[in-house]
XYZ file of C-alpha atoms in Angstrom:
679
model
C -101.018 -15.893 90.211
C -103.546 -12.821 88.083
C -105.903 -14.119 85.729
C -105.268 -12.420 82.404
C -108.254 -9.575 81.445
C -109.421 -8.824 78.437
C -108.473 -5.993 78.095
C -108.484 -2.367 75.652
C -106.270 -1.871 72.330
C -103.826 0.258 73.900
C -101.494 2.805 72.312
C -98.124 1.342 72.063
C -95.553 4.375 70.900
C -93.052 1.810 71.268
C -94.184 0.548 67.488
C -93.835 3.867 66.061
C -90.250 4.010 67.206
C -89.137 0.892 65.943
C -92.046 -0.253 63.277
C -90.066 -3.571 63.066
C -92.793 -4.741 66.118
C -95.819 -4.439 64.901
C -96.348 -8.163 63.977
C -95.848 -8.859 68.262
C -98.094 -6.024 68.929
C -100.716 -8.605 70.502
C -97.124 -9.411 72.482
C -96.740 -5.560 73.878
C -100.584 -5.489 74.431
C -99.968 -8.157 76.767
C -96.894 -7.078 78.522
C -98.511 -3.817 79.163
C -101.779 -5.331 80.212
C -100.292 -7.306 82.628
C -98.189 -4.372 84.054
C -101.709 -2.920 84.756
C -103.680 -5.585 86.218
C -100.665 -6.392 88.965
C -100.747 -2.759 89.116
C -104.158 -1.796 89.620
C -104.343 -5.361 92.453
C -100.825 -4.122 94.529
C -101.174 -1.046 95.023
C -105.833 -0.858 95.373
C -106.143 3.025 96.871
C -102.583 4.007 97.676
C -101.530 6.539 94.455
C -98.391 5.123 93.666
C -95.286 2.585 94.576
C -93.834 4.631 97.126
C -96.490 4.638 99.338
C -96.396 0.438 98.363
C -93.369 -0.307 98.736
C -92.126 -0.034 103.114
C -91.758 -3.072 104.373
C -88.366 -2.209 105.673
C -90.403 0.352 107.738
C -93.354 -2.270 108.820
C -91.119 -5.513 109.044
C -87.645 -6.155 110.934
C -86.883 -4.831 114.657
C -88.025 -0.479 115.021
C -87.242 1.116 118.169
C -90.087 3.289 119.380
C -90.568 5.321 122.520
C -92.468 2.831 124.573
C -89.767 -0.300 123.330
C -88.574 -2.249 120.483
C -91.270 -3.754 117.861
C -90.022 -6.761 115.838
C -91.801 -8.159 112.402
C -91.428 -11.009 110.296
C -93.200 -12.705 107.397
C -93.102 -16.016 107.961
C -96.670 -17.617 106.032
C -95.630 -21.019 106.091
C -93.886 -21.024 110.039
C -95.895 -22.718 113.312
C -93.762 -20.998 116.038
C -91.343 -17.938 115.867
C -89.278 -16.595 119.097
C -86.950 -14.117 119.275
C -82.940 -15.212 120.579
C -79.636 -13.072 121.006
C -77.664 -12.116 123.906
C -80.238 -10.191 124.963
C -81.995 -13.151 126.871
C -78.883 -15.488 126.827
C -80.067 -16.869 123.291
C -83.315 -19.067 124.610
C -85.267 -20.434 122.453
C -88.586 -20.251 124.237
C -89.262 -16.584 126.588
C -89.420 -14.163 123.991
C -92.144 -16.068 121.489
C -93.379 -13.733 119.113
C -97.527 -13.701 118.135
C -99.184 -14.742 115.045
C -101.255 -12.154 112.965
C -102.661 -11.959 109.652
C -101.846 -13.025 106.088
C -98.055 -14.427 107.141
C -97.300 -11.770 109.397
C -95.814 -12.560 113.069
C -95.304 -9.972 116.045
C -93.241 -9.586 118.986
C -92.829 -6.307 121.177
C -90.157 -5.934 123.646
C -91.342 -3.252 126.768
C -88.080 -0.111 127.508
C -85.926 1.238 124.949
C -83.101 -0.207 126.263
C -84.557 -3.853 126.182
C -81.987 -4.260 122.789
C -79.080 -2.354 123.097
C -77.111 -0.888 119.795
C -75.421 -4.070 118.576
C -76.923 -6.469 119.618
C -76.366 -9.783 118.157
C -79.912 -11.305 117.421
C -81.208 -14.107 115.370
C -85.059 -16.002 115.322
C -85.553 -19.248 116.124
C -88.871 -20.634 113.163
C -90.273 -24.567 114.044
C -91.618 -25.617 110.671
C -92.362 -28.267 109.288
C -90.886 -30.796 111.907
C -87.893 -28.077 111.991
C -86.347 -26.218 114.358
C -84.018 -23.348 112.816
C -81.935 -20.277 113.948
C -81.828 -17.780 111.626
C -81.377 -14.473 111.044
C -84.068 -11.561 110.541
C -84.941 -11.637 107.010
C -84.906 -7.367 107.153
C -81.613 -7.307 109.759
C -79.635 -4.024 108.925
C -76.577 -5.658 109.695
C -74.543 -9.001 109.644
C -71.363 -9.738 111.533
C -69.349 -13.154 111.485
C -68.572 -15.061 114.308
C -64.231 -14.836 113.434
C -64.124 -17.965 115.946
C -67.265 -20.249 113.996
C -67.641 -18.023 110.966
C -71.508 -18.079 112.266
C -73.649 -15.045 110.829
C -75.740 -13.131 113.189
C -78.170 -10.124 112.449
C -76.555 -6.917 114.855
C -78.810 -4.495 116.337
C -78.089 -1.050 114.541
C -79.257 1.859 116.911
C -76.228 4.584 117.671
C -77.169 7.573 119.696
C -76.434 10.114 117.481
C -77.946 8.517 113.737
C -74.712 9.750 111.001
C -75.930 13.590 109.552
C -75.618 13.670 106.034
C -74.683 16.476 103.884
C -75.601 16.231 101.022
C -79.235 17.823 100.368
C -78.586 19.789 97.775
C -76.655 16.841 95.821
C -78.925 15.733 92.393
C -78.478 14.361 89.402
C -77.578 15.668 86.303
C -79.672 14.167 84.173
C -78.316 16.360 81.417
C -74.535 14.562 81.524
C -73.197 11.302 80.660
C -72.661 8.852 82.983
C -69.118 8.581 83.626
C -69.453 5.270 85.310
C -66.131 3.779 87.619
C -67.539 0.297 88.410
C -65.994 -0.595 91.578
C -65.382 -2.624 94.948
C -65.372 -1.749 98.164
C -63.028 -5.105 99.282
C -60.459 -4.998 96.773
C -60.409 -2.033 96.157
C -56.910 -1.351 98.032
C -52.748 -2.414 97.297
C -52.294 -4.131 100.376
C -53.358 -7.905 100.433
C -56.633 -7.374 102.369
C -59.387 -6.386 102.672
C -60.643 -2.876 102.008
C -62.451 -0.589 104.699
C -65.342 2.066 103.488
C -63.636 4.489 104.575
C -60.062 3.334 103.488
C -62.366 3.949 100.003
C -63.618 7.055 100.924
C -60.148 8.612 101.298
C -57.991 6.923 99.473
C -59.740 6.169 96.132
C -63.092 8.910 96.175
C -59.876 11.626 95.057
C -58.908 9.369 92.756
C -62.406 8.595 90.520
C -63.216 12.478 90.548
C -59.867 13.218 89.289
C -60.193 11.074 86.809
C -62.892 12.766 85.658
C -66.282 10.097 86.304
C -68.830 11.706 88.083
C -70.103 8.232 88.891
C -69.852 5.247 91.489
C -70.940 2.259 90.415
C -69.522 -0.073 93.911
C -70.612 -4.015 93.648
C -70.827 -5.972 96.431
C -72.384 -3.938 99.128
C -75.585 -6.429 100.066
C -74.327 -9.023 102.323
C -72.702 -12.552 100.932
C -71.203 -14.825 102.538
C -68.790 -15.811 100.550
C -66.829 -13.651 99.505
C -65.228 -14.480 96.248
C -68.493 -14.671 95.211
C -68.084 -11.094 93.986
C -71.448 -10.271 95.576
C -73.682 -11.781 93.702
C -74.714 -14.643 95.836
C -76.841 -11.922 98.577
C -77.756 -13.806 101.243
C -79.352 -10.553 103.660
C -80.842 -8.100 101.572
C -80.701 -5.147 103.903
C -77.326 -5.203 105.113
C -74.107 -3.277 103.797
C -71.497 -6.345 103.992
C -69.627 -5.376 107.187
C -66.246 -6.909 105.729
C -66.027 -3.922 104.921
C -66.623 -1.059 107.884
C -70.141 -0.231 109.899
C -73.240 1.170 108.240
C -72.109 4.258 109.470
C -69.562 3.811 107.486
C -71.305 3.171 103.905
C -73.771 6.708 104.664
C -70.141 8.558 105.405
C -68.497 7.662 101.831
C -71.790 8.178 99.380
C -72.144 11.322 101.510
C -68.453 12.499 100.662
C -69.078 11.254 96.933
C -72.372 13.600 96.934
C -70.305 16.564 98.210
C -67.867 16.098 95.655
C -70.195 16.130 93.178
C -70.397 12.475 92.564
C -73.367 9.997 91.675
C -73.035 7.047 93.855
C -74.597 3.734 92.058
C -75.419 0.747 93.857
C -74.772 -2.918 91.491
C -78.413 -4.813 92.995
C -78.854 -8.331 92.580
C -82.737 -9.394 92.299
C -82.816 -11.689 89.637
C -80.899 -14.579 91.844
C -80.165 -14.790 96.184
C -77.773 -17.369 98.025
C -79.628 -21.150 98.210
C -78.069 -20.741 101.662
C -80.303 -21.762 104.428
C -78.692 -21.171 107.529
C -77.196 -17.460 105.985
C -79.798 -16.174 103.465
C -83.652 -16.102 103.210
C -83.772 -19.297 101.698
C -85.991 -21.391 103.475
C -87.126 -19.346 105.687
C -90.829 -20.285 106.282
C -89.545 -23.704 106.399
C -90.534 -24.123 102.517
C -89.284 -23.737 99.249
C -91.623 -21.252 97.727
C -91.581 -18.751 100.233
C -89.764 -16.067 97.745
C -88.484 -18.332 95.119
C -90.196 -20.823 92.884
C -90.780 -24.201 93.356
C -88.703 -27.225 91.783
C -86.106 -26.880 88.814
C -87.889 -23.211 88.066
C -87.126 -22.646 90.879
C -82.576 -22.926 90.859
C -80.135 -21.505 88.350
C -78.190 -24.014 86.475
C -75.533 -22.469 86.141
C -75.627 -19.873 88.694
C -77.046 -22.782 91.747
C -78.813 -20.135 93.264
C -82.595 -19.263 94.341
C -84.956 -17.618 92.053
C -87.329 -15.850 92.498
C -90.928 -15.710 91.789
C -91.788 -12.329 90.895
C -95.290 -13.645 90.164
C -95.886 -13.576 94.372
C -96.899 -9.813 95.796
C -94.973 -10.224 98.436
C -91.984 -10.924 97.332
C -92.642 -8.280 94.966
C -93.550 -6.244 98.271
C -89.737 -7.364 99.465
C -87.902 -6.547 96.790
C -89.691 -3.155 96.184
C -89.140 -2.073 99.552
C -85.278 -3.171 99.080
C -85.343 -1.295 96.988
C -86.787 2.088 98.135
C -84.706 1.520 102.046
C -81.337 2.005 100.011
C -82.298 4.633 98.328
C -83.751 6.104 101.553
C -81.233 4.592 104.061
C -77.829 5.179 102.306
C -79.150 7.783 99.447
C -77.917 5.557 95.928
C -78.875 7.940 93.388
C -79.829 4.850 91.151
C -78.840 0.871 90.971
C -77.815 -1.266 87.867
C -79.489 -4.057 87.956
C -77.742 -8.134 87.153
C -79.016 -10.715 85.251
C -81.265 -8.942 83.901
C -80.976 -11.112 80.398
C -81.741 -13.864 83.293
C -84.795 -12.788 84.965
C -86.889 -11.748 82.083
C -86.099 -15.683 79.736
C -87.656 -18.712 81.358
C -83.698 -20.734 79.814
C -82.188 -17.242 81.533
C -80.909 -17.047 77.895
C -77.701 -19.967 78.117
C -76.362 -20.619 74.827
C -79.403 -18.032 73.439
C -78.303 -16.285 69.500
C -81.308 -13.672 69.543
C -80.975 -13.075 66.017
C -84.456 -12.797 65.058
C -87.304 -11.080 67.505
C -90.218 -13.988 67.483
C -86.840 -14.791 70.446
C -87.753 -12.345 72.762
C -91.600 -12.474 72.291
C -92.565 -16.018 73.003
C -93.374 -18.653 76.040
C -89.832 -18.745 77.213
C -90.451 -15.203 77.923
C -91.081 -14.682 81.716
C -93.802 -11.087 81.899
C -93.755 -11.432 85.391
C -90.108 -11.204 85.331
C -90.772 -7.887 83.432
C -93.933 -6.958 85.333
C -91.536 -6.212 88.453
C -89.167 -4.596 86.650
C -91.521 -2.148 84.783
C -92.485 -1.635 88.734
C -89.411 -1.704 90.459
C -88.451 1.656 87.584
C -91.799 3.553 88.369
C -90.384 3.589 91.942
C -86.961 4.517 91.640
C -88.163 7.138 89.386
C -91.238 8.275 91.198
C -88.984 8.329 94.522
C -86.018 10.516 92.738
C -87.073 11.822 88.645
C -83.235 11.691 88.989
C -81.720 8.786 89.838
C -80.515 6.296 86.973
C -81.667 3.294 86.519
C -79.490 0.469 83.953
C -80.245 -2.985 82.818
C -77.525 -5.854 82.640
C -79.456 -7.471 79.479
C -77.051 -8.599 76.985
C -79.956 -9.928 74.685
C -81.152 -6.056 73.904
C -85.234 -6.927 74.086
C -86.915 -4.100 72.866
C -88.262 -1.691 75.016
C -86.153 -2.174 77.867
C -84.853 1.684 77.933
C -88.511 3.398 76.833
C -90.656 4.543 79.340
C -93.604 2.144 80.160
C -95.797 4.367 79.533
C -94.589 3.963 75.696
C -94.507 0.369 76.043
C -91.383 -0.630 77.598
C -89.168 -0.877 80.452
C -88.512 2.031 81.858
C -85.075 1.451 82.485
C -82.614 4.637 81.840
C -79.642 3.092 80.255
C -78.248 -0.564 78.982
C -75.055 -1.632 79.451
C -73.675 -2.233 75.618
C -72.456 -5.996 76.797
C -71.676 -6.961 73.202
C -68.865 -4.466 72.446
C -66.773 -5.865 75.479
C -67.070 -9.461 73.916
C -66.357 -8.263 70.182
C -62.816 -6.789 71.389
C -62.941 -10.084 72.871
C -63.206 -11.697 69.598
C -61.752 -9.072 67.867
C -58.262 -9.448 69.581
C -58.549 -13.384 68.262
C -57.461 -12.428 64.668
C -54.186 -10.722 63.343
C -54.182 -7.515 63.466
C -54.807 -7.477 59.638
C -57.859 -9.487 59.632
C -59.934 -6.947 61.759
C -62.567 -5.574 60.160
C -63.116 -1.617 60.257
C -66.872 -1.980 58.174
C -67.719 -4.682 60.912
C -66.249 -2.494 64.393
C -68.126 0.323 63.504
C -71.534 -0.969 62.718
C -71.061 -2.742 66.437
C -69.689 -0.180 68.232
C -71.466 2.536 67.109
C -75.407 0.019 66.673
C -78.389 1.095 68.742
C -82.093 0.592 68.758
C -83.753 4.193 68.279
C -84.397 6.064 71.788
C -82.830 3.624 73.662
C -79.710 4.786 76.024
C -76.572 2.403 76.438
C -73.954 2.361 78.623
C -70.222 1.493 76.282
C -67.364 -0.339 78.421
C -64.600 -1.733 76.750
C -63.669 -3.834 79.638
C -65.486 -4.359 83.354
C -64.831 -6.800 86.093
C -66.147 -9.474 84.272
C -63.071 -9.182 81.830
C -60.656 -8.835 84.673
C -61.965 -12.159 86.357
C -59.725 -15.357 86.542
C -60.486 -17.457 83.295
C -60.521 -14.103 81.759
C -58.024 -11.525 81.041
C -58.150 -7.529 80.854
C -58.006 -6.172 77.265
C -53.967 -5.423 78.040
C -53.140 -8.170 79.323
C -54.676 -11.040 76.746
C -51.984 -8.896 74.369
C -49.299 -8.104 76.233
C -49.162 -10.985 78.293
C -46.275 -12.431 79.897
C -44.322 -9.227 78.528
C -45.919 -6.938 80.981
C -44.384 -8.492 83.765
C -40.518 -7.396 81.381
C -41.191 -4.075 80.167
C -43.550 -2.099 81.630
C -41.191 0.256 82.774
C -40.507 3.504 79.673
C -36.247 1.165 78.856
C -37.911 -1.422 77.213
C -38.886 -1.838 74.528
C -40.741 -4.424 73.156
C -42.825 -5.302 70.385
C -45.810 -7.212 72.116
C -46.196 -4.304 74.957
C -45.596 -1.278 72.367
C -48.971 -2.776 70.649
C -50.807 -3.780 73.372
C -50.655 -0.120 75.011
C -51.922 2.189 71.607
C -54.279 -0.431 71.433
C -55.570 -0.301 74.386
C -55.795 3.595 73.285
C -57.472 3.227 70.723
C -60.214 0.844 71.644
C -60.912 2.891 74.823
C -61.367 6.154 71.733
C -63.321 5.113 69.438
C -65.378 2.776 71.739
C -66.419 6.146 74.438
C -66.971 8.428 71.224
C -68.452 6.680 68.523
C -71.807 6.868 70.424
C -72.848 5.454 73.790
C -74.463 7.201 75.972
C -72.623 6.079 79.152
C -69.353 4.683 79.283
C -67.832 2.727 82.230
C -65.335 1.798 83.216
C -63.525 -1.078 85.877
C -61.277 0.411 88.687
C -57.653 0.141 87.557
C -58.537 -1.116 84.148
C -57.547 2.108 82.959
C -54.116 1.971 83.403
C -54.157 -1.593 81.822
C -54.451 -3.971 86.093
C -51.728 -6.384 85.249
C -52.892 -10.101 85.552
C -56.755 -10.864 86.990
C -58.936 -10.566 90.053
C -58.491 -13.804 92.244
C -60.117 -14.005 95.224
C -58.737 -15.640 98.281
C -59.637 -19.557 98.554
C -58.358 -22.451 99.264
C -57.272 -23.320 95.729
C -55.156 -19.892 95.947
C -53.916 -20.796 99.350
C -56.601 -17.964 100.622
C -54.846 -15.485 99.527
C -55.461 -11.935 98.613
C -51.978 -11.427 96.368
C -54.945 -11.069 93.021
C -57.626 -9.473 95.288
C -56.498 -6.285 94.906
C -55.554 -3.281 93.084
C -51.902 -1.807 92.759
C -52.391 1.828 92.505
C -48.684 2.248 92.660
C -48.393 1.125 89.130
C -50.569 4.276 88.016
C -48.310 6.527 89.973
C -44.855 5.463 88.927
C -43.876 8.096 86.381
C -41.354 5.382 85.541
C -44.193 3.167 83.935
C -46.128 2.896 81.271
C -48.696 2.524 83.664
C -49.028 6.167 84.641
C -49.225 6.806 80.929
C -52.198 5.146 80.637
C -53.644 6.326 83.108
C -53.676 10.373 82.161
C -54.903 8.825 78.914
C -58.081 7.422 79.968
C -57.723 10.805 82.802
C -57.547 13.093 80.152
C -59.593 11.382 77.212
C -62.666 11.273 80.356
C -62.332 15.469 81.291
C -62.578 16.477 77.481
C -65.606 14.267 76.869
C -67.253 14.889 79.509
C -66.657 18.811 79.345
C -67.422 18.661 75.434
C -70.410 17.152 75.998
C -69.226 14.516 73.360
C -71.922 11.980 74.356
C -74.106 10.622 72.226
C -74.886 9.309 69.058
C -74.269 12.174 67.500
C -71.707 11.254 64.734
C -71.693 13.059 61.037
C -69.504 11.862 57.758
C -68.215 8.506 58.608
C -65.041 7.239 56.477
C -64.271 3.444 56.463
C -61.629 2.335 54.280
C -61.421 -1.778 55.324
C -58.489 -2.163 52.828
C -56.323 0.737 55.199
C -57.472 0.181 58.246
C -58.877 3.431 58.826
C -62.373 5.227 60.511
C -63.182 8.676 60.490
C -66.103 10.650 61.633
C -67.156 13.809 62.847
C -68.202 15.527 66.377
C -69.543 18.622 67.078
C -66.252 20.642 66.164
C -64.547 17.300 65.826
C -62.985 15.052 63.653
C -61.462 12.004 64.618
C -59.656 9.727 63.194
C -58.029 6.204 63.394
C -55.496 3.895 61.629
C -55.519 0.721 63.570
C -52.751 -0.569 60.234
C -50.018 -2.403 62.111
C -47.379 -1.728 59.609
C -49.323 1.239 57.449
C -48.790 5.118 58.005
C -50.360 7.190 55.512
C -48.876 10.409 54.696
C -51.178 12.115 52.666
C -54.442 10.536 54.341
C -57.322 12.880 53.067
C -60.241 12.715 54.508
C -63.411 14.528 52.969
C -64.493 17.694 55.003
C -67.741 19.594 53.627
C -67.089 22.594 54.888
C -64.082 24.971 55.350
C -61.693 25.529 58.181
C -59.226 25.009 60.462
C -58.377 22.158 62.509
C -55.918 21.679 64.577
C -54.913 18.150 66.454
C -56.287 18.424 69.958
C -55.200 15.442 71.339
C -53.798 11.836 70.439
C -53.047 8.004 71.065
C -49.173 8.372 70.191
C -48.196 10.995 72.679
C -44.723 10.057 74.326
C -46.972 11.376 77.687
C -49.375 8.659 77.355
C -46.572 6.221 76.107
C -46.585 7.029 72.476
C -43.570 7.461 69.971
C -44.775 11.587 69.320
C -45.382 10.790 65.251
C -48.096 13.681 65.206
C -47.750 16.992 65.821
C -50.086 19.396 67.764
C -49.448 22.380 66.210
C -50.308 21.757 62.408
C -52.986 23.847 60.854
C -54.973 21.978 58.902
C -56.656 23.377 56.122
C -59.453 22.307 54.070
C -59.074 21.476 49.988
C -61.688 23.064 47.951
C -62.490 21.099 44.752
C -61.658 22.550 41.530
C -60.347 22.224 38.313
C -55.844 22.200 40.525
C -58.216 19.867 43.303
C -59.698 16.834 43.275
C -60.711 16.058 46.827
C -62.414 18.193 49.109
C -60.499 18.307 52.777
C -57.842 17.923 54.869
C -55.089 15.716 53.637
C -52.791 15.250 57.478
C -50.351 12.334 58.452
C -51.835 8.813 59.925
C -49.033 6.474 61.722
C -50.285 2.967 62.201
C -52.483 2.011 65.281
C -52.727 5.619 65.705
C -55.481 7.799 66.982
C -56.098 11.752 67.068
C -58.908 14.137 67.464
C -58.612 17.036 65.323
C -60.675 20.432 66.609
C -62.051 22.289 64.320
C -60.471 26.547 65.324
C -62.188 28.197 62.672
C -63.685 29.171 59.610
C -61.541 29.908 56.723
C -60.713 33.754 56.137
C -61.603 34.111 60.462
C -58.138 33.511 61.025
């Protein structure tokens, strides 16, 4: 552990941004001083983390002109032997030599000593045990269909993949519209989908909908499919369930050529505890990568927890980040489980209702320091890359630069928003609180950017319900065709659109949607398992529902497409709200963004024929988008032909603004088309 030294007082811009943090100056100084101390030790004479995070260039298998090098880091091991089909799995013929600092090495003369697709493992002797293990830095892992055994595989094709995306860069001046996706469940057939199928059939859908960023889950190899990819076993191997490494590269290359960024859902918060498939106890000890005892196991996830205090662990994880950016051209990362990382109790059951809960002995300074290093590295490698934190605690400074005293992420997932929508749906519509709705959707920390969303994959899992399924439930089985009216379905469809429009427009700096939820995909996600007879019925996406013009799903899909294109093309993301108007009794919310007026009526019954909206400037306004349009499955109660002129306050008019018809359970967007007198 790094010994805490007394450091000179540092200037922390975070205190200027949020003066409420001033009582915690010492905690923030401890955080930034620890960052600098560990960074100095790690880098030594190196200039940056770019020069430090090169484990993947040294460890693992590397072909040179004279032959193959294979290296491992296994400090507590007593002996290592390379085994595979190249030596008929002989456990003694190819021993590794022990070098300094726990490094082991073997050189195999001749370039063909290991062939493309050769199967390999490493036989390790330690603490009286002898185990065949998968190499730590292996680039591909395959499963034997006969005995289900996982094994490392050499991936060294004669012709390396040819990239054609050299001109692509993420335009960080534009908001990210993120399409959260999973390769295996992205197809309609009841089986595991492939990288190539995703490239050919799903990327065009995402592009057409208007999303500019594809977030892919479950890429890092994981032994249990139903873990959704969150119990990682092999950190440098893309899952072979979906195809080859070159297939994944082709997918990313195609996305870039279509103008879309691709970010990786990366799991550095924990690892699968499996010994046979994963990195746990690789050198024979439980502490090579993880904390000892109870601290090394997540009590809720049944997985292992990294020890971010160890420099070798930091090196392994930072090298992993650089690997995915170099080898596969990923444009950034969504860091999973950040909240679990940065609190010793993983914030289980904690309500973060005051700043003291962010700064206490419960805060894991080592984890925060690692995340600062991770963001440093990402932005050193590519200033245009995106980093997103999955943090539900709202840790101050999460999305502020490290030099300000922050953690360095670009965005934080606004995880409270979907939770708010779930809790809101538990109430009768007449009890919905418009003031709280506005507050929950618009509140943010100064200068910190948020990704807003109504629902992600979390809300779609078995045991949960999607937004629309919570409202329509079993009625969706019978009344989602256009000619079958049903009150529950009508309500669900109306609120599905309204929730998305107000969530995306009221303040977030980016937006996220999980694949299929845009069109109200029915039911839930349930991976094949013993409890469901290993069925894929609920582990797929039924795109045909969205494509069928006779079904209401088609209208919802079209609404999402129009909404995303509108918000993107008009550059309307961000907290640029003006003149908010909230009426809790009438269940209405209205606000101005740029030249557009957004008006919502959440009342389940009351329509307002003379709804008066204050507008403080002369102008002509016209409806350009509304949730009640017939093409979106609505009733067509809102005219797009009427020009609404602002009334001026005078002896005859006691109201300054526009008067408009606002039907129940609808929302609309009006554009200022001219100033009065210009038309």
